[in-house]
PDB file of C-alpha atoms in Angstrom:
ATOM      1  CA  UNK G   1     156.686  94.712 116.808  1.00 44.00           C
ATOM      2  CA  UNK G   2     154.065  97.129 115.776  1.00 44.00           C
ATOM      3  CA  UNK G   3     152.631  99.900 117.253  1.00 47.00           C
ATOM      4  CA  UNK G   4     149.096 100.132 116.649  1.00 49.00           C
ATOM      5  CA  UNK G   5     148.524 103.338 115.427  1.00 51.00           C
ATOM      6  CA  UNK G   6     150.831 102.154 112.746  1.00 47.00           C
ATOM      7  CA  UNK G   7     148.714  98.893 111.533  1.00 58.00           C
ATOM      8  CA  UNK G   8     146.568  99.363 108.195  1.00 63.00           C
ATOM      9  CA  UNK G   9     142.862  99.764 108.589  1.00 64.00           C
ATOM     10  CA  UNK G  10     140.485  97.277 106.674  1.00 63.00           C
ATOM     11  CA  UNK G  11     139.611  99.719 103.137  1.00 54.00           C
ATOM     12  CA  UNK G  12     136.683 101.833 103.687  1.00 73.00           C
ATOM     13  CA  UNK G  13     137.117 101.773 107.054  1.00 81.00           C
ATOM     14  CA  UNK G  14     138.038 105.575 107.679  1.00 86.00           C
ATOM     15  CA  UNK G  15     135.467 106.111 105.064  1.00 85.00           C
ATOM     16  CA  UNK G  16     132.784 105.018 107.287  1.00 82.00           C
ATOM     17  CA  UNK G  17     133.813 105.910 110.753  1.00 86.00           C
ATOM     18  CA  UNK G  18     134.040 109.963 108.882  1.00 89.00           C
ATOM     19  CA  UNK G  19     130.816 109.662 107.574  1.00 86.00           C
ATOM     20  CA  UNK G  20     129.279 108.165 110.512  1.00 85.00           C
ATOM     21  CA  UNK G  21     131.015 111.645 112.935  1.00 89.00           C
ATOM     22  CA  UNK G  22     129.452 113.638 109.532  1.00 90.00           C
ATOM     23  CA  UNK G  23     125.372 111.764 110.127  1.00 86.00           C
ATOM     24  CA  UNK G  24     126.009 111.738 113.983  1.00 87.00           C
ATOM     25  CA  UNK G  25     126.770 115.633 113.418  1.00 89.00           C
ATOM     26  CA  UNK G  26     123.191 116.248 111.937  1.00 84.00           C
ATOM     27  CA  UNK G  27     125.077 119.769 110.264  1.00 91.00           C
ATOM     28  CA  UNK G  28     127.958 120.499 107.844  1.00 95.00           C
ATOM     29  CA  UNK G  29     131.492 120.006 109.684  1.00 96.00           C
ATOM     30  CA  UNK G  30     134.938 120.830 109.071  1.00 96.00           C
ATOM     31  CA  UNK G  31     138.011 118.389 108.949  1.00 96.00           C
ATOM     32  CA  UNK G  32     138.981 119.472 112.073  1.00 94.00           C
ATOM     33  CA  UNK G  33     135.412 119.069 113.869  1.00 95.00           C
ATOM     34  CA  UNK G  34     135.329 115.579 112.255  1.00 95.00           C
ATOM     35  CA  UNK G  35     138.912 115.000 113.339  1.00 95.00           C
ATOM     36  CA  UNK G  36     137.604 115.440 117.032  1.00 94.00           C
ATOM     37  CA  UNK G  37     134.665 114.430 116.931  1.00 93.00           C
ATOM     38  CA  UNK G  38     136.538 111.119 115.963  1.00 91.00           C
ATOM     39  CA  UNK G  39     138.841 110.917 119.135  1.00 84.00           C
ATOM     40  CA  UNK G  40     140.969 109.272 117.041  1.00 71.00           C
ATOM     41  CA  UNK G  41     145.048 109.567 117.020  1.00 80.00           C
ATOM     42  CA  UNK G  42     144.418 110.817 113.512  1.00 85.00           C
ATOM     43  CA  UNK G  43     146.211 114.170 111.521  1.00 90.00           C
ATOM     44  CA  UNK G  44     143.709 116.742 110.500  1.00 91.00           C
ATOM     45  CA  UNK G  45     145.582 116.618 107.274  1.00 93.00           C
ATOM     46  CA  UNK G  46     143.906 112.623 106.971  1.00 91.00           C
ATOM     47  CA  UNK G  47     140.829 113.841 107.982  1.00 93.00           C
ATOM     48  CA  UNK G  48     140.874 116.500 104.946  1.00 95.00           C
ATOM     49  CA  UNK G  49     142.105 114.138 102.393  1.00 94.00           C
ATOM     50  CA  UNK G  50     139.570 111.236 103.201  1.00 93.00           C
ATOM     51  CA  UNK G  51     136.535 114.073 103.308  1.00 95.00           C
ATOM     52  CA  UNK G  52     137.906 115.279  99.849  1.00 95.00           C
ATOM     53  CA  UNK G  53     138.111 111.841  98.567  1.00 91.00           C
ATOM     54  CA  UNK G  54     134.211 110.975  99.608  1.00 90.00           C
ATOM     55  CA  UNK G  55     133.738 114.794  97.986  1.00 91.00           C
ATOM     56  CA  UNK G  56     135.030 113.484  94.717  1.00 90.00           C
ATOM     57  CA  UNK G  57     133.203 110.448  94.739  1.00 83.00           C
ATOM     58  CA  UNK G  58     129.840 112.450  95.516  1.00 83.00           C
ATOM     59  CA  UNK G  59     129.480 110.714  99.113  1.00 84.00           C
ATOM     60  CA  UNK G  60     129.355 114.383 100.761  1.00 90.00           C
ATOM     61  CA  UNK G  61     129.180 117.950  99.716  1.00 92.00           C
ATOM     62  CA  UNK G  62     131.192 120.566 100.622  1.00 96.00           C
ATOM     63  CA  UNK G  63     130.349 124.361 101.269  1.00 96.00           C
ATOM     64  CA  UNK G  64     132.988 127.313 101.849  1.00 96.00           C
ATOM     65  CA  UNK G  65     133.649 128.084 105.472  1.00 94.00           C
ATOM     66  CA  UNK G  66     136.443 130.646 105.833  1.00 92.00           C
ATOM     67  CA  UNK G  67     139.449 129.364 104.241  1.00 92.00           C
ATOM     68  CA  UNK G  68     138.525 125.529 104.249  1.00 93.00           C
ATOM     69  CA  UNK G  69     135.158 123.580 103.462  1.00 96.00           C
ATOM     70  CA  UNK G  70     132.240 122.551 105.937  1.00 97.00           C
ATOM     71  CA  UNK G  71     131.415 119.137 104.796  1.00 97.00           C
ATOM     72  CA  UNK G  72     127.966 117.199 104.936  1.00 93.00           C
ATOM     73  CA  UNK G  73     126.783 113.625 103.648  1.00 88.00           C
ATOM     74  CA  UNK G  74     124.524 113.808 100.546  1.00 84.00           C
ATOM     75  CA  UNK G  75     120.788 113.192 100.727  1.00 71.00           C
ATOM     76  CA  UNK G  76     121.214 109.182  98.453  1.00 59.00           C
ATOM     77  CA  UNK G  77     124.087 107.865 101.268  1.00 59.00           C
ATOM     78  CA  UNK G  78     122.039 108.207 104.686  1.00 60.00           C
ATOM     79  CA  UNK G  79     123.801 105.735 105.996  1.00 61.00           C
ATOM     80  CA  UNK G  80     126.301 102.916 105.756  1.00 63.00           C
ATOM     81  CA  UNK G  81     124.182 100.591 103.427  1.00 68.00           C
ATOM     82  CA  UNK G  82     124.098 103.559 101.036  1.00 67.00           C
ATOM     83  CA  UNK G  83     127.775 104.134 100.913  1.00 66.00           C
ATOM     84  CA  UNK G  84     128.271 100.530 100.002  1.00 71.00           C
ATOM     85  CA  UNK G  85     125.476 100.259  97.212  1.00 72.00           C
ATOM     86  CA  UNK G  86     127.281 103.562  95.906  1.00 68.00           C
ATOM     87  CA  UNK G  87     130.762 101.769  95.844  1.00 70.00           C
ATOM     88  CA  UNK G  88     129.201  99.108  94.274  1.00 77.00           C
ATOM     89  CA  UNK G  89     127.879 101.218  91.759  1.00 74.00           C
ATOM     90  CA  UNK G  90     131.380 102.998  91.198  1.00 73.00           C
ATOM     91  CA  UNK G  91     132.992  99.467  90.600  1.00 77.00           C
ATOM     92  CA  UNK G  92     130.409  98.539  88.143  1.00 80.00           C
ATOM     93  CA  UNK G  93     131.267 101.753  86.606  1.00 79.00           C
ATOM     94  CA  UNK G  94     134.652 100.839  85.982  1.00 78.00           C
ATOM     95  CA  UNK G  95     133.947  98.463  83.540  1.00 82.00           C
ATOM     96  CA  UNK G  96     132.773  99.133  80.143  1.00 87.00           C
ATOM     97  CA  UNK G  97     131.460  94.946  79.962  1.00 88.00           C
ATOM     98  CA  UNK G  98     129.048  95.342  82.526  1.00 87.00           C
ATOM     99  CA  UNK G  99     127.268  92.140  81.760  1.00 89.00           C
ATOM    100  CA  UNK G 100     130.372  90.200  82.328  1.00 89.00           C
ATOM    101  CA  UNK G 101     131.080  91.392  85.747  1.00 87.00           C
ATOM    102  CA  UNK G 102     127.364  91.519  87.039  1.00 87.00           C
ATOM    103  CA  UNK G 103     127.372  88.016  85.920  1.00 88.00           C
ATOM    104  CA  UNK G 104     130.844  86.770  87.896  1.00 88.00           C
ATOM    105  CA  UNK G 105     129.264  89.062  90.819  1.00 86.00           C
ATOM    106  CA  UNK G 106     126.213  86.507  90.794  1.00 87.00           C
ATOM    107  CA  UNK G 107     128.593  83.720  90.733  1.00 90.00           C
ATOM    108  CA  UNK G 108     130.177  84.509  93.932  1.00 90.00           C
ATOM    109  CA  UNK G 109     126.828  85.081  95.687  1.00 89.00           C
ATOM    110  CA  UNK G 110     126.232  83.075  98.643  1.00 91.00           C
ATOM    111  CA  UNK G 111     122.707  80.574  98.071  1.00 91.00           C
ATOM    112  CA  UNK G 112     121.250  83.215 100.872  1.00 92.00           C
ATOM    113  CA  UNK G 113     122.421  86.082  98.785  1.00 90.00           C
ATOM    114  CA  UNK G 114     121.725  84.864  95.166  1.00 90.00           C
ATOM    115  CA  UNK G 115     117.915  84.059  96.834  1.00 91.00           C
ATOM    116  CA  UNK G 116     117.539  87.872  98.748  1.00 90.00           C
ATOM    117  CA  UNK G 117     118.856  89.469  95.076  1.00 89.00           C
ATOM    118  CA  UNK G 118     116.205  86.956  93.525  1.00 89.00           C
ATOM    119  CA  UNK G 119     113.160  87.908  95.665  1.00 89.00           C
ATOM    120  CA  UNK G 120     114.210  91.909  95.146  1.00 87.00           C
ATOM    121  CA  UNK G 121     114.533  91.803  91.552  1.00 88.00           C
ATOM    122  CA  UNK G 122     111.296  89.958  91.588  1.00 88.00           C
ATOM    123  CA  UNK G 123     109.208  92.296  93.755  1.00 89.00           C
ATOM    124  CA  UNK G 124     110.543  95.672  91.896  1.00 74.00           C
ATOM    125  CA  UNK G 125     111.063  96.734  95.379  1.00 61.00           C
ATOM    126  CA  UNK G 126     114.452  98.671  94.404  1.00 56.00           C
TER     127      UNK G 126
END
């Protein structure tokens, strides 16, 4: 049996709930001041290395405070739909045949979703 503190979190789930302490915080915060702010059974050390990893993916930015970093979310990801558009962005990145995957991204749309990517495209409203 498993404990639940030891189950896997869905990806980009710690990713979120840290940004969401860091916007709920309104000012730069440390790993620990994110770690409690979290109330979650989680090691400062975790905290650190998920704020470093948003760091390098330029998610947050990061200004010396003593020994450590004060950490804040960047002005383009205000909020969870702008994290995701930037992962998006990262994946597309990836890929140096960026035709071929935008294409087999439009393929798995849902009818809903192909139409809403339709009607934006359409309006210039991006």
């Amino acid at each position: 049996m498993t404990d639940a503190k030891d189950e896997r979190r869905p990806a980009g789930e710690l990713e979120a709930s840290v940004l969401a302490a860091l916007w709920a915080a309104g000012a730069p915060q440390t790993p620990g001041q994110v770690q409690q702010s979290l109330g979650a059974d989680l090691a400062r050390t975790t905290v650190t290395t998920i704020l470093t990893r948003l760091h390098d993916k330029g998610v947050v930015d990061r200004q010396r405070q003593g020994r450590g970093y004060a950490y804040a979310p960047v002005r383009a990801v205000q909020d969870a739909h702008g994290l995701t558009a930037r992962r998006m962005h990262s994946e597309l990145d990836r890929d140096s045949d960026r035709e071929t995957v935008l294409a087999r991204f439009v393929a798995q749309l849902s009818p809903d979703d192909e139409r809403v990517l339709r009607e934006l495209l359409a309006s210039g409203d991006r």
